[in-house]
Amino acid sequence: MPAELQTEIEQAVSSRRNFAIISHPDAGKTTLTEKLLLYGGAIHEAGAVKARREQRKVTSDWMEMEQQRGISITSTVLQFIYNQFQINLLDTPGHQDFSEDTYRTLAAADNSVMLIDAAKGLEPQTRKLFEVCQLRLLPIFTFVNKLDRPGRDAFELIDEIEQELGLQTYAVNWPIGMGDRFKGVFDRRERKIHLFERRSHGSKVAQDTIIELGDPRIEELLEQELYYQLKEELEILDEIGVDFDLEQVHAGKMTPIFFGSAMTNFGVELFLKAFLEYAQQPESHNSSIGVIEPTYEEFTGFVFKLQANMDPKHRDRVAFVRVCTGKFEKDMTVQHARTGKTVRLSRPQKLFAQGRESLDEAFPGDIIGLNNPGVFAIGDTIYNGKKIEYEGIPCFSPEIFAYLKNPNPSKFKQFQKGIKELREEGAVQVMYSTDEFKRDPILAAVGQLQIEVVQFRMQNEYNVETTTEPLPYSVARWVYGGWDALAKAGRIFNAIAVKDNWGRPVLLFKNEWNLRQIEQDLPELELKSIAPVGAGIQPD
């Protein structure tokens, strides 16, 4: 590799920061995302909270159904520059019914930001997503949000994280007051107090006053009680807290903790600055030829998400590609690992939620959008040079099953197209009966809202009205060893066998008790809650 290119790639890698935000619904994830964009200069005024009627729409929630319901139901990518860092922010759905989309997005992230509501602490969806981050050994940064409302004691929240998640914690900043008395934070890195001024629901950058801990002006700017409380709590922190260890952070064993309010912008910029300093730069990935470093000379990347109809006018399909190594250039030709074909990557796009603009080059850690006329599947690897395939992205066990029916035969083609495209992008898992006479697809979802979104999009994007017929099952298990293993096991009671996207056998059970019975009766039958993963496998 030419020395100039090597230097260019190394410099690009060191200036990239890539992260996903994980949280329970309503912890304020979309609001925090907006405020990070505000401070990054990517937007000039943040969309107000959804409770305000005359709000501007938030940038990251672009789908019509998201705007109607005020929730995030699809992952988006938001790219911007702050303090000379190129930031790729992967905004994930907060709603638990869309956790599979979040799992896929985390496969493309190098860091995660765990957002916690100060009043509620750790919640079920946060715990679930934390486990995925741990599986991927992602560094976890914690932002305790909503300090402008009454909440739990900061020490209590830290203790909960340590006890329940098994993480060491280090408070990078510390709150001054809470609720109506929340005045700002103390930055432990620089030993300075940041007092914030509330402004128009946080739509503009917050003004803050920065003073030293012993500055006499404190008495004028801060209530005496809050000041003494802060000094006392800082002494306790210094006595009982552990030292900051960046290696432990990058290993996913220590979480830096930040306190603030995304709504009022208190502490958001302090968090962003510290995060960029502490976060892991683009990392290596496991592949078919071993661990590949981001500075590897040839371009490689993998598809972690597909999205249909981001632009309703053009009915397009976009493949989200995480650049893993080398340098991407517009109009370059690459090899498609699954099909063996050569593909020209024309019209690449820089993504910013629904908005896109032309892109000429990209480097490890960046996310690019590629037009996808049926070429790519989730998990596909594209590469130059020696053949490489990255690890595939698994499917997780769904819990709700229903036949999706098309009551209007004249819409058969649109129905088939909609199912194919929504299946490809992973909006829902699709299974089929083994009975030749039952051709209706079975939607297999984590939650009911997933099925509602599919029906909404079939109507809105493909002009097909659909009905559903629920199935009485709540547990799915893939049969390792395929149809031969299932045939060898003989007749199975209290379960039905269906085919997944790839024609592989899946057993559906009414409940966990039925599953346990089969596991006891047929110990030789290997059943898994996560689908067998092949790199870039594509349904027939």
XYZ file of C-alpha atoms in Angstrom:
540
model
C 0.000 0.000 0.000
C 1.314 3.488 -0.832
C 2.567 5.294 2.275
C 0.232 8.243 1.598
C -2.834 5.968 1.593
C -1.667 4.197 4.757
C -1.262 7.554 6.522
C -4.659 8.746 5.253
C -6.409 5.618 6.589
C -4.625 5.790 9.960
C -5.533 9.468 10.410
C -9.143 8.805 9.409
C -9.450 5.926 11.892
C -8.062 8.024 14.768
C -10.620 10.800 14.080
C -13.685 8.499 13.824
C -16.072 7.785 16.680
C -19.001 5.455 16.154
C -21.675 4.696 18.766
C -25.234 3.537 19.385
C -27.580 4.772 22.109
C -29.508 2.115 24.050
C -32.338 2.715 26.510
C -35.762 1.706 27.729
C -38.666 3.500 26.004
C -39.279 7.044 27.277
C -35.863 7.441 28.884
C -35.255 10.371 26.510
C -33.128 8.724 23.816
C -34.542 10.668 20.874
C -34.228 13.920 22.840
C -30.585 13.193 23.694
C -29.896 12.340 20.051
C -31.346 15.688 18.967
C -29.252 17.587 21.506
C -26.022 15.859 20.435
C -26.830 16.945 16.870
C -27.508 20.462 18.143
C -24.108 20.710 19.833
C -22.444 19.071 16.855
C -23.799 21.842 14.631
C -25.725 19.331 12.524
C -29.018 21.090 13.266
C -29.636 24.679 14.369
C -32.671 24.086 16.544
C -33.659 20.853 18.247
C -37.140 19.400 17.696
C -39.138 20.082 20.836
C -40.497 17.270 22.946
C -43.449 15.324 21.617
C -45.800 16.694 24.289
C -45.696 20.085 22.578
C -48.303 20.269 19.833
C -46.605 22.751 17.564
C -43.233 21.053 17.660
C -40.872 20.617 14.783
C -40.480 16.954 13.930
C -37.405 15.417 15.505
C -34.700 14.636 12.970
C -34.117 10.983 13.797
C -37.791 9.899 13.680
C -38.529 10.212 9.961
C -41.085 7.462 9.318
C -44.710 8.684 9.246
C -45.807 6.194 11.891
C -42.976 7.357 14.190
C -44.170 10.929 13.910
C -47.801 9.911 14.523
C -47.036 7.892 17.657
C -44.041 9.839 18.971
C -41.784 6.767 19.196
C -38.680 5.466 17.420
C -39.434 2.296 15.473
C -36.543 2.095 13.034
C -32.803 2.596 13.321
C -31.265 5.588 11.602
C -27.728 6.842 11.085
C -26.753 10.432 11.829
C -23.300 11.639 10.792
C -21.752 14.926 11.849
C -18.441 16.564 12.780
C -17.612 17.959 16.216
C -14.179 19.187 17.382
C -12.607 17.612 14.271
C -14.091 14.192 15.048
C -16.230 12.457 12.420
C -19.125 11.030 14.438
C -21.413 8.224 13.296
C -24.389 8.122 15.662
C -26.531 5.012 15.280
C -29.974 5.886 16.603
C -31.834 2.722 17.596
C -35.507 2.011 18.353
C -36.296 2.438 22.038
C -39.454 0.354 21.904
C -38.851 -3.246 22.990
C -40.890 -4.621 20.080
C -38.068 -3.512 17.772
C -35.140 -4.880 19.765
C -33.984 -7.065 16.861
C -33.311 -3.954 14.770
C -31.270 -2.675 17.710
C -29.293 -5.945 17.907
C -28.346 -5.616 14.247
C -27.360 -1.981 14.660
C -25.123 -2.804 17.628
C -23.175 -5.109 15.300
C -22.016 -1.958 13.480
C -21.165 0.049 16.620
C -17.809 0.465 18.383
C -19.257 2.076 21.524
C -22.614 2.259 23.274
C -24.262 4.967 25.335
C -26.657 3.606 27.965
C -29.331 6.172 28.758
C -31.062 5.896 32.147
C -34.034 7.796 33.550
C -32.923 9.254 36.914
C -36.312 8.505 38.471
C -36.609 4.905 37.231
C -33.031 3.628 37.149
C -32.370 0.413 35.239
C -35.403 -0.855 33.321
C -36.040 -4.200 31.538
C -35.183 -3.136 27.973
C -31.984 -1.435 29.146
C -30.878 -4.639 30.885
C -31.660 -6.682 27.761
C -29.654 -4.405 25.471
C -26.821 -4.194 27.995
C -26.418 -7.979 27.647
C -26.047 -7.604 23.869
C -23.404 -4.901 24.379
C -21.536 -7.233 26.723
C -21.676 -10.078 24.204
C -20.012 -7.744 21.710
C -17.562 -6.402 24.367
C -18.658 -2.836 23.604
C -17.509 0.012 25.867
C -20.559 1.342 27.717
C -20.953 5.022 28.627
C -23.849 5.889 30.953
C -25.875 9.107 30.777
C -28.310 9.545 33.684
C -31.062 11.709 32.228
C -33.963 13.862 33.464
C -32.175 15.431 36.441
C -34.488 18.424 35.905
C -37.274 16.263 37.371
C -37.522 14.593 40.792
C -35.445 11.412 40.752
C -33.505 8.893 42.789
C -30.340 9.634 44.725
C -27.222 9.630 42.502
C -25.337 7.240 44.807
C -28.308 4.860 44.737
C -28.316 4.852 40.919
C -24.583 4.150 40.772
C -24.954 1.312 43.268
C -27.771 -0.222 41.181
C -25.581 -0.227 38.057
C -22.717 -1.866 39.940
C -24.882 -4.480 41.674
C -27.213 -5.438 38.823
C -24.901 -5.120 35.811
C -21.631 -6.057 37.483
C -19.898 -2.961 36.113
C -17.394 -0.764 37.870
C -18.515 2.856 37.733
C -16.719 6.176 37.586
C -18.701 9.417 37.861
C -17.130 11.806 35.362
C -19.425 14.585 36.534
C -21.742 15.014 39.513
C -25.159 16.687 39.737
C -25.800 19.849 41.719
C -29.354 19.545 42.997
C -32.273 17.749 41.341
C -35.685 18.594 39.912
C -36.513 22.302 40.157
C -33.283 22.771 42.120
C -31.044 21.167 39.464
C -28.495 23.897 38.790
C -25.734 22.118 36.892
C -22.892 19.631 37.301
C -19.393 19.436 38.694
C -16.839 18.265 36.112
C -14.441 15.969 37.982
C -11.981 15.955 35.091
C -11.266 19.684 35.282
C -12.514 20.231 38.859
C -14.909 22.951 37.718
C -18.560 23.771 38.372
C -20.866 24.271 35.390
C -24.030 26.182 36.225
C -26.634 26.160 33.474
C -29.342 28.571 32.438
C -32.716 27.164 31.384
C -33.791 28.238 27.890
C -36.924 27.609 25.798
C -37.222 23.864 26.348
C -33.633 23.303 25.288
C -34.171 24.068 21.612
C -31.009 26.189 21.663
C -27.542 25.522 23.085
C -27.556 26.015 26.881
C -25.610 28.910 28.369
C -23.418 27.898 31.279
C -21.262 29.666 33.833
C -17.978 27.893 34.618
C -16.336 28.552 37.973
C -13.613 26.949 40.102
C -14.671 24.974 43.167
C -13.303 27.597 45.605
C -14.377 30.702 43.673
C -16.057 33.259 46.026
C -18.732 33.902 43.352
C -20.247 30.516 44.237
C -22.070 32.107 47.167
C -23.819 34.517 44.792
C -24.625 31.931 42.131
C -25.478 28.838 44.174
C -27.581 28.241 47.275
C -25.397 27.580 50.305
C -27.168 24.303 51.060
C -26.528 22.938 47.546
C -22.893 24.020 47.663
C -22.229 22.259 50.993
C -24.092 19.184 49.777
C -21.922 19.101 46.645
C -18.684 19.350 48.644
C -19.793 16.577 50.990
C -20.799 14.246 48.141
C -17.531 14.879 46.275
C -15.586 13.891 49.392
C -17.567 10.650 49.619
C -16.949 9.969 45.900
C -13.201 10.523 46.283
C -13.087 8.207 49.306
C -15.175 5.272 48.091
C -14.839 5.540 44.312
C -12.315 3.680 42.163
C -9.768 5.376 39.907
C -10.666 5.927 36.273
C -9.220 3.178 34.025
C -9.609 3.663 30.262
C -8.495 0.086 29.523
C -11.321 -1.227 31.696
C -13.749 1.107 29.906
C -12.681 -0.210 26.490
C -12.980 -3.779 27.778
C -16.615 -3.109 28.755
C -15.908 -3.596 32.482
C -16.101 0.013 33.694
C -18.718 2.569 32.703
C -18.055 6.318 32.894
C -21.213 7.986 34.282
C -22.534 11.409 33.320
C -25.482 13.242 34.866
C -27.633 15.772 33.057
C -30.883 16.688 31.370
C -31.216 16.247 27.626
C -34.443 18.256 27.693
C -32.760 21.396 29.058
C -29.307 20.601 27.546
C -27.706 20.531 31.021
C -24.522 18.464 30.808
C -24.970 17.363 27.189
C -21.931 19.168 25.765
C -19.744 18.083 28.695
C -20.786 14.505 27.992
C -20.033 14.823 24.265
C -16.538 16.245 24.861
C -15.588 13.577 27.404
C -17.107 10.794 25.304
C -15.031 11.747 22.253
C -11.899 11.695 24.393
C -12.637 8.338 26.047
C -14.486 6.435 23.303
C -12.922 3.621 21.357
C -11.904 4.395 17.782
C -13.016 1.957 15.022
C -12.050 -1.543 16.072
C -10.992 -4.815 14.431
C -13.531 -7.434 13.310
C -13.546 -11.232 13.225
C -13.615 -12.693 9.729
C -13.123 -15.895 7.765
C -9.371 -15.172 7.605
C -8.980 -14.075 11.231
C -9.122 -10.727 13.005
C -8.901 -7.809 10.562
C -7.593 -4.444 11.767
C -9.255 -1.241 10.454
C -5.950 -0.158 8.918
C -5.914 -3.219 6.620
C -5.081 -1.850 3.159
C -8.067 -3.175 1.159
C -11.616 -1.897 1.444
C -14.061 -4.202 3.246
C -17.471 -3.682 4.817
C -20.638 -5.505 5.821
C -24.368 -4.847 5.469
C -26.074 -4.550 8.868
C -29.398 -3.059 7.823
C -31.692 -2.710 4.811
C -34.415 -0.079 4.604
C -37.137 0.076 1.989
C -38.910 3.268 0.920
C -36.893 5.873 2.820
C -37.819 8.114 -0.100
C -41.513 7.350 -0.831
C -41.340 9.225 -4.141
C -38.785 6.808 -5.550
C -39.694 3.598 -3.688
C -36.012 2.996 -3.096
C -34.168 0.381 -1.055
C -31.018 1.328 0.816
C -28.339 -0.962 2.239
C -26.560 0.391 5.324
C -22.901 -0.644 5.125
C -20.395 -0.397 7.953
C -16.951 0.344 6.510
C -14.519 -1.949 8.339
C -11.168 -1.453 6.618
C -9.368 0.523 3.951
C -10.774 3.416 1.969
C -14.125 3.473 0.200
C -14.330 5.507 -3.014
C -17.327 6.371 -5.135
C -17.830 4.140 -8.216
C -15.330 1.539 -6.968
C -15.991 -2.085 -7.861
C -15.992 -4.709 -5.111
C -16.544 -8.424 -4.712
C -19.751 -9.685 -3.140
C -18.694 -12.527 -0.831
C -21.987 -14.452 -0.831
C -22.682 -14.421 -4.571
C -19.127 -14.133 -5.884
C -20.258 -11.344 -8.204
C -18.521 -8.057 -8.933
C -20.599 -5.042 -7.882
C -20.047 -1.398 -8.783
C -20.825 0.905 -5.874
C -22.214 3.920 -7.684
C -24.253 6.674 -6.049
C -23.097 6.052 -2.464
C -24.806 8.253 0.106
C -23.954 9.938 3.361
C -26.890 9.255 5.663
C -28.582 11.713 7.983
C -31.857 10.085 9.077
C -34.105 10.283 5.984
C -31.884 12.895 4.363
C -29.016 11.831 2.138
C -26.297 13.460 0.136
C -23.727 12.189 -2.330
C -20.555 10.736 -0.875
C -17.130 10.479 -2.521
C -15.142 8.601 0.109
C -15.466 6.928 3.496
C -13.206 5.248 6.042
C -13.411 2.609 8.813
C -16.158 3.444 11.312
C -18.256 5.305 8.731
C -21.714 4.154 7.658
C -22.607 4.545 3.992
C -25.880 4.038 2.156
C -25.919 2.036 -1.087
C -28.830 1.615 -3.470
C -29.991 -1.965 -3.178
C -31.863 -3.340 -6.179
C -32.138 -6.780 -4.551
C -28.348 -7.325 -4.457
C -27.659 -7.223 -0.719
C -28.901 -9.144 2.313
C -28.317 -8.418 5.985
C -24.915 -9.814 6.949
C -23.394 -9.608 3.442
C -19.680 -8.803 3.152
C -18.244 -6.724 0.312
C -14.485 -6.572 -0.197
C -11.493 -5.962 -2.414
C -8.355 -8.091 -2.514
C -8.278 -11.439 -0.726
C -11.720 -12.980 -0.085
C -13.105 -12.078 3.337
C -16.431 -12.823 5.019
C -17.363 -11.222 8.317
C -19.472 -12.997 10.918
C -23.193 -13.047 10.142
C -25.891 -11.310 12.190
C -28.232 -13.689 14.041
C -32.027 -13.822 14.198
C -33.486 -13.985 17.705
C -36.488 -15.929 18.936
C -39.820 -14.191 18.148
C -42.749 -14.406 20.567
C -45.820 -13.456 18.495
C -46.979 -15.250 15.350
C -49.762 -14.445 12.899
C -50.712 -15.255 9.319
C -50.704 -12.125 7.152
C -53.516 -12.316 4.630
C -54.284 -10.380 1.460
C -58.085 -10.174 1.095
C -57.823 -8.547 -2.342
C -56.545 -10.986 -5.034
C -55.983 -8.106 -7.498
C -53.232 -6.830 -5.197
C -51.294 -10.120 -5.285
C -48.157 -8.663 -6.906
C -47.990 -5.667 -4.562
C -48.543 -8.001 -1.585
C -45.694 -10.293 -2.638
C -43.367 -7.363 -3.308
C -44.129 -5.775 0.071
C -43.521 -9.013 1.975
C -40.268 -9.650 0.093
C -38.861 -6.167 0.708
C -39.936 -5.882 4.351
C -38.562 -9.384 4.988
C -35.238 -8.468 3.377
C -34.818 -5.382 5.547
C -35.583 -7.386 8.710
C -38.684 -5.381 9.662
C -40.108 -8.705 10.816
C -39.183 -12.368 10.513
C -41.268 -14.252 7.984
C -41.988 -17.965 8.200
C -44.136 -20.340 6.157
C -46.284 -23.355 6.885
C -45.029 -26.751 5.748
C -48.565 -27.376 4.457
C -48.476 -26.712 0.697
C -52.057 -25.391 0.800
C -51.262 -22.670 3.355
C -49.323 -20.078 1.392
C -49.956 -17.041 3.557
C -46.754 -15.828 5.195
C -46.447 -16.098 8.982
C -45.209 -12.911 10.599
C -42.936 -13.785 13.524
C -42.372 -10.779 15.764
C -40.890 -9.827 19.115
C -43.910 -7.637 19.896
C -47.375 -6.758 18.582
C -46.274 -3.303 17.442
C -43.932 -4.918 14.903
C -46.928 -6.549 13.206
C -48.861 -3.279 13.286
C -45.942 -1.510 11.602
C -45.822 -4.146 8.846
C -49.542 -3.703 8.188
C -49.204 0.090 8.254
C -46.309 0.007 5.795
C -48.044 -2.509 3.495
C -50.941 -0.060 3.263
C -48.888 3.133 3.191
C -45.979 2.060 0.970
C -47.418 -0.756 -1.175
C -51.132 0.191 -1.218
C -52.184 -3.217 0.094
C -54.705 -3.627 2.886
C -54.035 -6.742 4.976
C -55.626 -8.760 7.740
C -53.997 -10.980 10.342
C -54.891 -14.331 11.891
C -53.056 -14.820 15.209
C -51.460 -18.188 15.925
C -51.511 -19.633 19.471
C -47.727 -19.870 19.911
C -45.247 -17.838 21.952
C -41.933 -19.700 21.706
C -39.777 -20.495 18.650
C -36.735 -22.751 18.454
C -34.523 -23.495 15.445
C -33.672 -27.159 14.843
C -29.937 -27.575 14.474
C -29.208 -30.374 12.039
C -32.057 -29.346 9.738
C -34.971 -31.378 8.462
C -33.054 -34.660 8.741
C -32.628 -34.173 12.486
C -36.322 -33.337 12.816
C -37.383 -36.411 10.819
C -35.122 -38.611 12.920
C -36.802 -37.345 16.105
C -40.171 -38.681 14.912
C -43.571 -37.252 15.751
C -43.529 -34.220 18.049
C -46.536 -33.313 20.177
C -47.673 -29.855 21.318
C -45.627 -28.064 18.643
C -45.755 -27.360 14.919
C -42.868 -27.215 12.452
C -42.627 -24.233 10.081
C -39.979 -22.982 7.631
C -38.022 -19.788 8.211
C -36.846 -17.379 5.479
C -34.153 -19.810 4.416
C -36.286 -22.945 4.459
C -34.830 -24.142 7.756
C -37.036 -25.940 10.316
C -38.393 -23.991 13.272
C -40.545 -25.488 15.998
C -43.293 -23.287 17.457
C -44.531 -24.023 20.993
C -47.548 -22.644 22.842
C -45.477 -22.005 25.956
C -42.189 -22.670 27.716
C -43.677 -25.696 29.480
C -44.301 -27.468 26.143
C -40.728 -26.666 25.100
C -39.334 -28.165 28.325
C -41.328 -31.357 27.736
C -39.826 -31.814 24.263
C -36.315 -31.107 25.575
C -36.784 -33.805 28.226
C -38.399 -36.338 25.874
C -35.961 -35.758 22.961
C -32.579 -34.755 24.447
C -30.838 -35.630 21.164
C -32.822 -32.916 19.321
C -30.744 -29.739 19.439
C -32.965 -26.651 19.701
C -31.672 -23.062 19.752
C -33.308 -19.691 20.457
C -30.934 -17.969 18.014
C -30.957 -18.961 14.355
C -27.908 -20.689 12.863
C -25.801 -17.917 11.353
C -24.154 -18.042 7.979
C -22.328 -14.968 6.718
C -24.677 -13.068 4.450
C -27.202 -15.833 3.870
C -30.084 -14.810 1.654
C -33.600 -16.277 1.495
C -34.620 -18.065 -1.686
